[in-house]
Structure formats: C-alpha cells, structure tokens
Coordinates of C-alpha atoms and ligand atoms in Angstrom, one line a residue:
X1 CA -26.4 10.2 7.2
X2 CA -26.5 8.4 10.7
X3 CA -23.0 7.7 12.1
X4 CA -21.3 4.9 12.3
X5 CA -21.2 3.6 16.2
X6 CA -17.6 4.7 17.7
X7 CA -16.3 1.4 18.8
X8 CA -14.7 1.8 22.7
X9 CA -11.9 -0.4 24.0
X10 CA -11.1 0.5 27.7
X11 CA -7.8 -1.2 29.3
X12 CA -8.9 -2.1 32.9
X13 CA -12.3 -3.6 34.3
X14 CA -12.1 -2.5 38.0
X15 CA -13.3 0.1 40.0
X16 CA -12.4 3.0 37.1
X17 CA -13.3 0.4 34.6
X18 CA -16.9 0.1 36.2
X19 CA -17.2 3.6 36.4
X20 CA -16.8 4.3 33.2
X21 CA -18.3 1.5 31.4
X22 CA -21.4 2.7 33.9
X23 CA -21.1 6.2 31.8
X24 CA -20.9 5.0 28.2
X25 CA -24.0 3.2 28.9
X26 CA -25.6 6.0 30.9
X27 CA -25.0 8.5 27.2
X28 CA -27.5 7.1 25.0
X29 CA -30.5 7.9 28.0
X30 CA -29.4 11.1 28.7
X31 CA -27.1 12.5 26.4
X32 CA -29.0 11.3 23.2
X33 CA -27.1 14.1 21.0
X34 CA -23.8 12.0 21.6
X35 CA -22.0 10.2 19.6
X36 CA -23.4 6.8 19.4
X37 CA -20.8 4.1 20.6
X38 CA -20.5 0.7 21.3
X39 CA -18.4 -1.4 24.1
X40 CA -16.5 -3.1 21.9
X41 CA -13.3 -4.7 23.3
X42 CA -12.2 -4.8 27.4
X43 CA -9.0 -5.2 27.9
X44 CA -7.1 -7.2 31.1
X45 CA -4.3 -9.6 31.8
X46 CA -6.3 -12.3 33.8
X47 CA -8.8 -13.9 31.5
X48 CA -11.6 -15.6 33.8
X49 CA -12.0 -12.3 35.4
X50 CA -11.9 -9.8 32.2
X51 CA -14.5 -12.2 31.1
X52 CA -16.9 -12.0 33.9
X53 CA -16.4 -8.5 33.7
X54 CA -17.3 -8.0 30.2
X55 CA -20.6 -9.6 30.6
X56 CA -21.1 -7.2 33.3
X57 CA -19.7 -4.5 32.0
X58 CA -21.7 -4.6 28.5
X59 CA -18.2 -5.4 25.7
X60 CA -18.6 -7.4 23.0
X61 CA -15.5 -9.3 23.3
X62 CA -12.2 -9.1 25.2
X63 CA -8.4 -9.0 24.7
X64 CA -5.6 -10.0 26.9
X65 CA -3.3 -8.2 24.2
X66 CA -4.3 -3.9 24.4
X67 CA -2.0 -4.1 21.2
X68 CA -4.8 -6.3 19.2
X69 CA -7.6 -4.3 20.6
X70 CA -6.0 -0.7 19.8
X71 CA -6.6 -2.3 15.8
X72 CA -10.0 -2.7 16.7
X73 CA -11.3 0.0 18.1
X74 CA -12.2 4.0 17.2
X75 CA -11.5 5.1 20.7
X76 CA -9.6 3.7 23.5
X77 CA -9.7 4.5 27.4
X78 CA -6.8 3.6 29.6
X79 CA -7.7 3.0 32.6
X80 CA -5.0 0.3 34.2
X81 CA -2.7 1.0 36.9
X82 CA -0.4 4.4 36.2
X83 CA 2.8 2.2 34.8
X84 CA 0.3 1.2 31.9
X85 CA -0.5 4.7 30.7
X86 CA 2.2 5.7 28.4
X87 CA 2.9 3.1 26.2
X88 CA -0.7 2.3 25.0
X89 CA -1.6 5.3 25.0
X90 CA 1.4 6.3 22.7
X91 CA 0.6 3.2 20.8
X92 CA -3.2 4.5 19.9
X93 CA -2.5 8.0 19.4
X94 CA -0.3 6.3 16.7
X95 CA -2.2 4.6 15.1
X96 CA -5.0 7.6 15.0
X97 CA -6.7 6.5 17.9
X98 CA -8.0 9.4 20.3
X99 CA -7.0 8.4 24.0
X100 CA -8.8 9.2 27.4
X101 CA -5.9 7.8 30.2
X102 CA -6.9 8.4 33.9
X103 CA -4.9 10.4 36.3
X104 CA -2.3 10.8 37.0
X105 CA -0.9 10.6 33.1
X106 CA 1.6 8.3 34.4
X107 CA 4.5 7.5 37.6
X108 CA 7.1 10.1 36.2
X109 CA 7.1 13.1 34.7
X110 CA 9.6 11.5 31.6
X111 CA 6.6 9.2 30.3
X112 CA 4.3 11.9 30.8
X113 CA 6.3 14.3 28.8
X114 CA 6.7 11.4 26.2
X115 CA 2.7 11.0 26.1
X116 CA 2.3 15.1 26.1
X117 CA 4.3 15.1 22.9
X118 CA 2.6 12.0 21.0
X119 CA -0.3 13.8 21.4
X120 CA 1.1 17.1 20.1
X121 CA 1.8 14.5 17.3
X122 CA -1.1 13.0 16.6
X123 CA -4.5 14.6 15.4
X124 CA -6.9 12.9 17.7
X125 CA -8.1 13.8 21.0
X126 CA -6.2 12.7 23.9
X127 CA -7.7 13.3 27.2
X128 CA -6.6 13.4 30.7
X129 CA -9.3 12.2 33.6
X130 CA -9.8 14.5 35.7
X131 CA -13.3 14.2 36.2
X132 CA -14.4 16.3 38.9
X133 CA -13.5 19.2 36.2
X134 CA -16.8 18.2 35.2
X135 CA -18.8 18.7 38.5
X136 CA -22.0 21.0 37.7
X137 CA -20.9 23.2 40.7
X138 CA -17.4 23.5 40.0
X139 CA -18.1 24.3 37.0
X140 CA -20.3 27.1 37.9
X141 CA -17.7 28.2 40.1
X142 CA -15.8 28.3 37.5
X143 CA -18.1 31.2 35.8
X144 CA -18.3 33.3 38.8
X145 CA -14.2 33.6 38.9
X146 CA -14.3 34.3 35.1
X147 CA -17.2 37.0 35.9
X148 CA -14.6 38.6 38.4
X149 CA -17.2 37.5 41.2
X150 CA -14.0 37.4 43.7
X151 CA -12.1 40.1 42.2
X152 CA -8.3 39.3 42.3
X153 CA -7.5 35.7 43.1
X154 CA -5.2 35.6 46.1
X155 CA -5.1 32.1 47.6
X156 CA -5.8 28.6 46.6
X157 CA -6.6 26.1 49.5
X158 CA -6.9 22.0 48.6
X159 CA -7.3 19.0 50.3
X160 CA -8.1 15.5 49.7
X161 CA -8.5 13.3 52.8
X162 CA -9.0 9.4 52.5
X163 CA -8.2 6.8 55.0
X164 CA -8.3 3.6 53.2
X165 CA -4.8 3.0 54.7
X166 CA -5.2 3.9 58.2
X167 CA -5.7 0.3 59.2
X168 CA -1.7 -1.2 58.9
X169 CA -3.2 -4.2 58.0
X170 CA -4.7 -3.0 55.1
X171 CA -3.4 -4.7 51.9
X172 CA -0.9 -4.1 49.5
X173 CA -1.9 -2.6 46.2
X174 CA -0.2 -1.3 43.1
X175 CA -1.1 2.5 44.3
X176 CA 1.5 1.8 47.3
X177 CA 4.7 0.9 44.6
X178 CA 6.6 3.7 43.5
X179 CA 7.6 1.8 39.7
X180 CA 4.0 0.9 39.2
X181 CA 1.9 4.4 40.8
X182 CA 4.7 7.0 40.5
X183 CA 3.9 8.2 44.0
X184 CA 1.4 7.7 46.5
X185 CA -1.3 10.4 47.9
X186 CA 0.3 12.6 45.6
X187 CA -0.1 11.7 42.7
X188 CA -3.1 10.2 43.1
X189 CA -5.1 12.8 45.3
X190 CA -3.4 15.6 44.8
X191 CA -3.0 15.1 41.0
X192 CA -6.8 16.2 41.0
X193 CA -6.9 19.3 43.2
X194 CA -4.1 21.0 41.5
X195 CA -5.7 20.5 37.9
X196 CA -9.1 21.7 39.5
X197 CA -6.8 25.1 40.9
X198 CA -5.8 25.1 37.4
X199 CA -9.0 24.9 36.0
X200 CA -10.9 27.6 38.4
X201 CA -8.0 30.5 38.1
X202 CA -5.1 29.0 36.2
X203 CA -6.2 31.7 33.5
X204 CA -6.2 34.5 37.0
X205 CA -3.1 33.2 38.9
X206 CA -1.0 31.9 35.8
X207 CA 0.7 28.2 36.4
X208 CA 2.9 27.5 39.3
X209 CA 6.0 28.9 39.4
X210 CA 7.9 27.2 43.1
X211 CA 6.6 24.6 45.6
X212 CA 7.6 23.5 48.8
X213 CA 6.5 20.1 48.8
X214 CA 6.4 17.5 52.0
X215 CA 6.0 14.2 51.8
X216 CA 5.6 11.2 54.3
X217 CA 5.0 7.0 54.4
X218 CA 3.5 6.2 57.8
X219 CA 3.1 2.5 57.4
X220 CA 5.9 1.2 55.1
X221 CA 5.2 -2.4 54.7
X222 CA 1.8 -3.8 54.1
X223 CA 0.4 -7.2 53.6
X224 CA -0.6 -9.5 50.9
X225 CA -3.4 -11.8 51.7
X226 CA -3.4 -15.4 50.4
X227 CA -6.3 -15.6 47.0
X228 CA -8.5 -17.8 48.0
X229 CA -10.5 -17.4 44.6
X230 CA -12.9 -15.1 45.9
X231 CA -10.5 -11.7 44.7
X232 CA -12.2 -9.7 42.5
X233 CA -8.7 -9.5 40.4
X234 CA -8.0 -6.2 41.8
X235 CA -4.4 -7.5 42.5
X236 CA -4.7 -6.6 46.3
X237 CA -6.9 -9.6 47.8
X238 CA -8.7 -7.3 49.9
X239 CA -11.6 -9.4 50.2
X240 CA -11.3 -10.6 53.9
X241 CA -8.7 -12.9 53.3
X242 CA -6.9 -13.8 56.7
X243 CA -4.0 -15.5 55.5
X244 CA -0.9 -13.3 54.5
X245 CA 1.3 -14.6 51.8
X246 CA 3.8 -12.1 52.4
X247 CA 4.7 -8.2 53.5
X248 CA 5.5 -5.7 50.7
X249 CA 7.9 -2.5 50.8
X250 CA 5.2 0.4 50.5
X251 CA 7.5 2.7 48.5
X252 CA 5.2 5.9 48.1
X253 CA 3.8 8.7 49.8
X254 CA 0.8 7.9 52.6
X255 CA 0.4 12.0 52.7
X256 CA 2.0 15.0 51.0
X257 CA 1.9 19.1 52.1
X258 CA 2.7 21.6 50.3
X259 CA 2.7 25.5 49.6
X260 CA 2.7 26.9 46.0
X261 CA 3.5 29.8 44.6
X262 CA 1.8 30.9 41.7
X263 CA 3.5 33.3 38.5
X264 CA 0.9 36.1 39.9
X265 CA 1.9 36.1 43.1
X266 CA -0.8 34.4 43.9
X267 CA -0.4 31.3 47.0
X268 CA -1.8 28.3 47.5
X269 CA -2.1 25.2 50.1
X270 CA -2.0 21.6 49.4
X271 CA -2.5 18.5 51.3
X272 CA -3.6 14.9 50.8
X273 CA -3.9 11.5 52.6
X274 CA -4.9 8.1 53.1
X275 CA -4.8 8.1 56.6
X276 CA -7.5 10.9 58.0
X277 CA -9.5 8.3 59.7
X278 CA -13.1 9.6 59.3
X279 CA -13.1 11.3 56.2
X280 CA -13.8 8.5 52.6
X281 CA -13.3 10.6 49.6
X282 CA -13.3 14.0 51.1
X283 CA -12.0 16.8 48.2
X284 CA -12.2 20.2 49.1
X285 CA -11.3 23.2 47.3
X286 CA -11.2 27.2 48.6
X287 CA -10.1 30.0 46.6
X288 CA -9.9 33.8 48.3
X289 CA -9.9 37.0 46.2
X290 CA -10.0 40.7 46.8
X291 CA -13.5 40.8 46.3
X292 CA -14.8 37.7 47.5
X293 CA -14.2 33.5 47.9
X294 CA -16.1 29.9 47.4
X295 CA -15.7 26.6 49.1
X296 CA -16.5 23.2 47.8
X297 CA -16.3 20.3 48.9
X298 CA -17.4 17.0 47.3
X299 CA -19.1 15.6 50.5
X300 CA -21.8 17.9 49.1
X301 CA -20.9 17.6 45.5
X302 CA -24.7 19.5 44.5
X303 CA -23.5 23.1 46.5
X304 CA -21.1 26.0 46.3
X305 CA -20.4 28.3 49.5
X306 CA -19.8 31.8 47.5
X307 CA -19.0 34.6 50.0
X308 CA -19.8 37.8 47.6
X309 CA -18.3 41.4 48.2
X310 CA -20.4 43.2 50.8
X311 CA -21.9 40.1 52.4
X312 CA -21.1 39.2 56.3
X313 CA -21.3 35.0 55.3
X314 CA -21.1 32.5 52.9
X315 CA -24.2 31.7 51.1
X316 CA -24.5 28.2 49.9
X317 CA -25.7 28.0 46.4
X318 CA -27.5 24.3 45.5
X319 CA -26.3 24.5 42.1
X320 CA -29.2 22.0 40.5
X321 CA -31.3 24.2 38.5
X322 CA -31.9 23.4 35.0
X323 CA -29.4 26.3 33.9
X324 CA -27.0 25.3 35.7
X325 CA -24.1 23.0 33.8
X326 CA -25.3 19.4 32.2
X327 CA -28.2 19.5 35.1
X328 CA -31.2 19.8 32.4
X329 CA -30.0 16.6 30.9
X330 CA -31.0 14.2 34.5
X331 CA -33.2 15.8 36.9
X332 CA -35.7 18.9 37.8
X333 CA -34.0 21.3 40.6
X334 CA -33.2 19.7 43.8
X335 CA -33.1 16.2 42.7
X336 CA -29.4 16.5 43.4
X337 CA -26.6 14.3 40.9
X338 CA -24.0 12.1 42.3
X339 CA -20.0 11.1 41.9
X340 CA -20.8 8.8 39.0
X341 CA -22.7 11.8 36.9
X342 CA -19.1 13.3 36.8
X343 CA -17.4 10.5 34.5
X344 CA -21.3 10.6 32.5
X345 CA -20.2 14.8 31.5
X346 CA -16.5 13.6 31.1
X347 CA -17.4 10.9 28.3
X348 CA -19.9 13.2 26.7
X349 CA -17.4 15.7 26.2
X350 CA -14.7 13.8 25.4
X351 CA -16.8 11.5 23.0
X352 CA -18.3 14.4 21.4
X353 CA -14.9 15.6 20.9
X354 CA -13.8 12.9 19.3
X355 CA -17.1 12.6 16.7
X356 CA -16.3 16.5 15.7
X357 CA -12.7 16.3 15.1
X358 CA -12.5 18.8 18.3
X359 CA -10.0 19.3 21.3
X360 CA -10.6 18.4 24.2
X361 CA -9.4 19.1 27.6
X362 CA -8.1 18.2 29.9
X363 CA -5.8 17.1 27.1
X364 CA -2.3 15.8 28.1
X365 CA -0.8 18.9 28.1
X366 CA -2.7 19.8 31.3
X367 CA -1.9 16.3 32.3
X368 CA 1.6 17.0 32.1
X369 CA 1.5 20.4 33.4
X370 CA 0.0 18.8 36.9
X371 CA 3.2 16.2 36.6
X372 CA 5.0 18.8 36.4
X373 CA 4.1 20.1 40.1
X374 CA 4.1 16.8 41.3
X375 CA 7.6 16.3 40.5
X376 CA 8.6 19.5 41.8
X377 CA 6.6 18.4 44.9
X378 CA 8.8 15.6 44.9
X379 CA 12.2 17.1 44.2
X380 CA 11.5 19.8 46.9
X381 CA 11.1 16.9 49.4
X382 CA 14.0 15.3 48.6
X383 CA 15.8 18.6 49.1
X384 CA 14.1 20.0 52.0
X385 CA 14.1 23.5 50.0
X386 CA 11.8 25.7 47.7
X387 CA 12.7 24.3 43.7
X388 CA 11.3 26.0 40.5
X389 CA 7.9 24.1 38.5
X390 CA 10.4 25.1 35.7
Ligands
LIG1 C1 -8.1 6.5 45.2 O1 -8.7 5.6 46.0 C2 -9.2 7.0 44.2 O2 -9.8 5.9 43.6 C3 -8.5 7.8 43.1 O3 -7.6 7.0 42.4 C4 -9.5 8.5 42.2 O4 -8.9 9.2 41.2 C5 -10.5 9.3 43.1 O5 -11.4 9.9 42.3 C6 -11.1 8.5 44.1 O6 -10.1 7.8 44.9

C-alpha cells in the first residue's frame, strides 16, 4: 500500500529555509526509498516575502500563524531565529508532530531543557540540526575511531572561523542579540563542533565534565541600514543599503576559547569566530589518540587526513567511493559532494525516521547536552574560573 505523502511545514524561508527546502526536493532524485513528502505550508511573519518565497521554495500555501500550520502538517521544521525554537517546537511535539529545530536548540539552556523533556514526552521524532554529523567523511571518521584506528582518544581540537563581522560596518542581525540568539560565535559555531566531538568519541572520551570557557565582543554596536524595499526580509538590510536608521547594542560573543575536559581524562580545545578575516565557513576538527589521529576540515569537505600507527605522515583519504557513506546515492568516485549534500543525508534520515516510527539523532537530548557546554562556557566566563558541565 503506497504511503500517504508526509506533509512538511518549515518555520523560516531564509538562508536555512532555502537549504533545506533545496533538500526535500533533492530526496525524491536521489533518495527514492524515502518517505515521499510534500512542501506543504511555509511559515514567516512578513507576508509579501513568505510569499515570494513559497513560489520559490516549492510550498503549497503559507501561514503567518506556525500555530495554524502545526494542525496542518505531518512534520514540522523550525528553522527561525534561536528565540523561536522552543515554543513551536513544544507546541508540535504536542500535538504528535515529529520536530527537526536547527542549532543551537534554543538561547538558554532553561528552554532547551524544556524542549529536551517534551520530547522525552512525546513519541515522535525530534531532531536537532546538526548537519555536518552527516558529512560522508566524518562519518567515516567516525568508523575508524569506533575500529580503535587511533587507539585511546587523548585530545579533541575544534575550530570554526568566519569573518562575516570583521567589517564594523557590517549590519545588525538577530545572531548579534543575546534575547533573540542566546550567544553569539558560541552558540552558533561552536554549538556544531562540540556535537561533532561528541559524535566522533563521545562514546571513547565520555561527555564533558569542566570547561574553561572565554569569551569576547570586539565591535559592540553595529548598524541598521534604512529598507529601501530591496531586503530580502532577512531582518538585517544587508543588501547595500547606505543609509543607517540607527546603531544596535551587539550583546553576544564575536569569539569564544575554551579548554574541556572530558569524564576520561580526555582534553579538548575550542575556538570560534566571526572575525578571522580570510577564512568564510572554515570548520575544522582534530582528534589525537595513542595510536594514531585525523583532521578535517570542511574547506575540503570530500577528505580525511588519517595519520595511522606506524606511519611518518598523514595520508589524505578522498572519501568519495561508492562504499563510502550516502556517496552511491549522487556520484561515481571523485565526483566530490558539496555543503548542501549535508542537509540532503540529514532529511533522509530524519524523514525516514519519522515514516518508521524510529529515533533519530541528533535528537534533543544531544541538543541539550551541547547547551549544556555552552552554558558552562558561559558561566566559566563570567567567573573567570574552571565550573562543572554538571
Ligand atoms: C552562521 O553564519 C552560519 O549560518 C551558522 O548559523 C550555520 O549553522 C553554519 O552551518 C554556517 O554559518
């Protein structure tokens, strides 16, 4: 008996909503065993532009109300800013609804403890973002630490560099406010690189026990440019405007250090910013063991360094062949995949999830167990000492 298509609402219809409408439509091509679905309802607050973006982004209707569209809808994705995360997505899970909500799950660790729990609630799936989990060679990594390829894991190094903000003059957005993002680089960046440490050797190293977290706002006012009609409704009129309307308090993080320490013993390294001029979306992960270590970096999202026990140097593994995670379902070897392939894997999984009643993960308990660092992060610079994850 042929199923029913899953009707998808999605709350936001801007850069995350484009990447993920891209990837429902990219499923049926090359993930034909998925769920069917259909783009039913997208969700906004400003009506001219949710409606230029539904055309473009392939729903069926819209909603200025995510109340009204959670009735409609078999699935729902949230992808608004990070002070919109917990309450629809409480909302759907109760109502039955299975829930994927970007990263991070929301601006404190309260509301993302609140969201942990409806999900514990509910019987759905409710799925955390974190897409680059879903990178064919991270994932790969991930077998060769499970295969004890680098023998006792000893140190965890991550770093996100952006410098979308190294320009003062840069506009004000909603990822700068502290009520509306929670915190800045932080959350946002380094929300990512400490689920993928917990994804590669959480199981090894056990979670984070202490942190000694760092954090720092270079600029801390930025400008709002007059909307001339031309903004693309992202809310920060970054679309060559001259004429600034006003200056806002920028009440985050523009960077964050910090060192963790793990329940084995194990250490780690963290860093990210918006201000490392030269470097646009530059994640990199290395993890050292007793018998070996690997290096990614998602400037060259298709490799793996692996250093293997007994070797002088790094080899660098191009990990495109067809046995090689979700690769068989695009391209022969060497026809290397791309950023957008991750949030293709991410739906497939998380859809597929949904259509067999499974779990999926990252669920919101790893969501809130990465909140949880981030707030210790956060406590630990307020204090200017070491604080417990506990
Ligand atoms: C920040 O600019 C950002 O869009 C993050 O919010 C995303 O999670 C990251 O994947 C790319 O950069």
């Amino acid at each position: 008996m042929t199923q029913e298509p899953l009707q998808v609402g999605v709350l936001g219809y801007r850069f995350m909503g484009k990447a993920h409408a891209n990837a429902l439509a990219r499923l049926p091509m090359f993930f034909p065993d998925a769920p069917a679905i259909e783009r039913h309802t997208l969700v906004g607050r400003d009506e001219g532009a949710l409606a230029d973006a539904a055309e473009r982004l392939g729903f069926a209707h819209t909603a200025t109300d995510w109340e009204a569209a959670i009735d409609e809808v078999d699935v729902f994705y949230n992808l608004g800013p990070n002070h919109v995360h917990a309450e629809p997505s409480i909302a759907a899970l109760a109502a039955g609804v299975p829930v994927l909500c970007e990263k991070p799950l929301a601006p404190t660790l309260s509301e993302a403890e609140a969201m942990r729990d409806a999900a514990a609630d509910a019987d759905v799936p409710a799925g955390t973002a974190f897409n680059y989990r879903f990178v064919p060679a991270i994932q790969y990594a991930k077998g060769l630490i499970e295969d004890g390829e680098l023998g006792e894991v000893r140190q965890v190094r991550g770093r996100y560099l952006q410098d979308w903000l190294a320009d003062p003059e840069a506009p004000w957005a909603w990822r700068l406010d502290a009520d509306m993002a929670g915190s800045g680089a932080l959350g946002d960046l380094g929300a990512h690189t400490i689920d993928l440490a917990n994804f590669l050797v959480g199981d090894a190293v056990g979670g984070v026990a202490r942190v000694s977290g760092h954090l720092r706002t270079f600029v801390d006012e930025r400008p709002v440019y007059a909307d001339d009609g031309s903004d693309d409704g992202d809310g920060d009129n970054s679309d060559g405007d001259a004429t600034v309307e006003e200056y806002r308090d920028v009440t985050v993080d523009d960077a964050y250090t910090a060192q963790v320490a793990y329940e084995s013993g194990a250490v780690g390294n963290f860093e990210a910013t918006r201000f490392a001029t030269g470097h646009k979306n530059d994640h990199t992960i290395e993890i050292h063991g007793s018998a070996g270590s690997l290096r990614f970096s998602l400037e060259r999202l298709n490799e793996l360094e692996v250093l293997r026990a007994g070797n002088r140097g790094y080899e660098t593994v191009l990990v495109t062949d067809e046995s090689d995670p979700y690769v068989d379902r695009w391209w022969p070897p060497g026809h290397v995949l791309g950023w957008e392939h991750t949030f293709v894997h991410e739906s497939y999984e998380f859809l597929s999830a949904v259509a067999e009643g499974e779990a999926f993960s990252p669920s919101f308990a790893e969501g809130y167990a990465v909140q949880r660092v981030l707030d210790a992060i956060e406590r630990s610079d307020e204090r200017g000492e070491w604080v417990s994850v506990g």
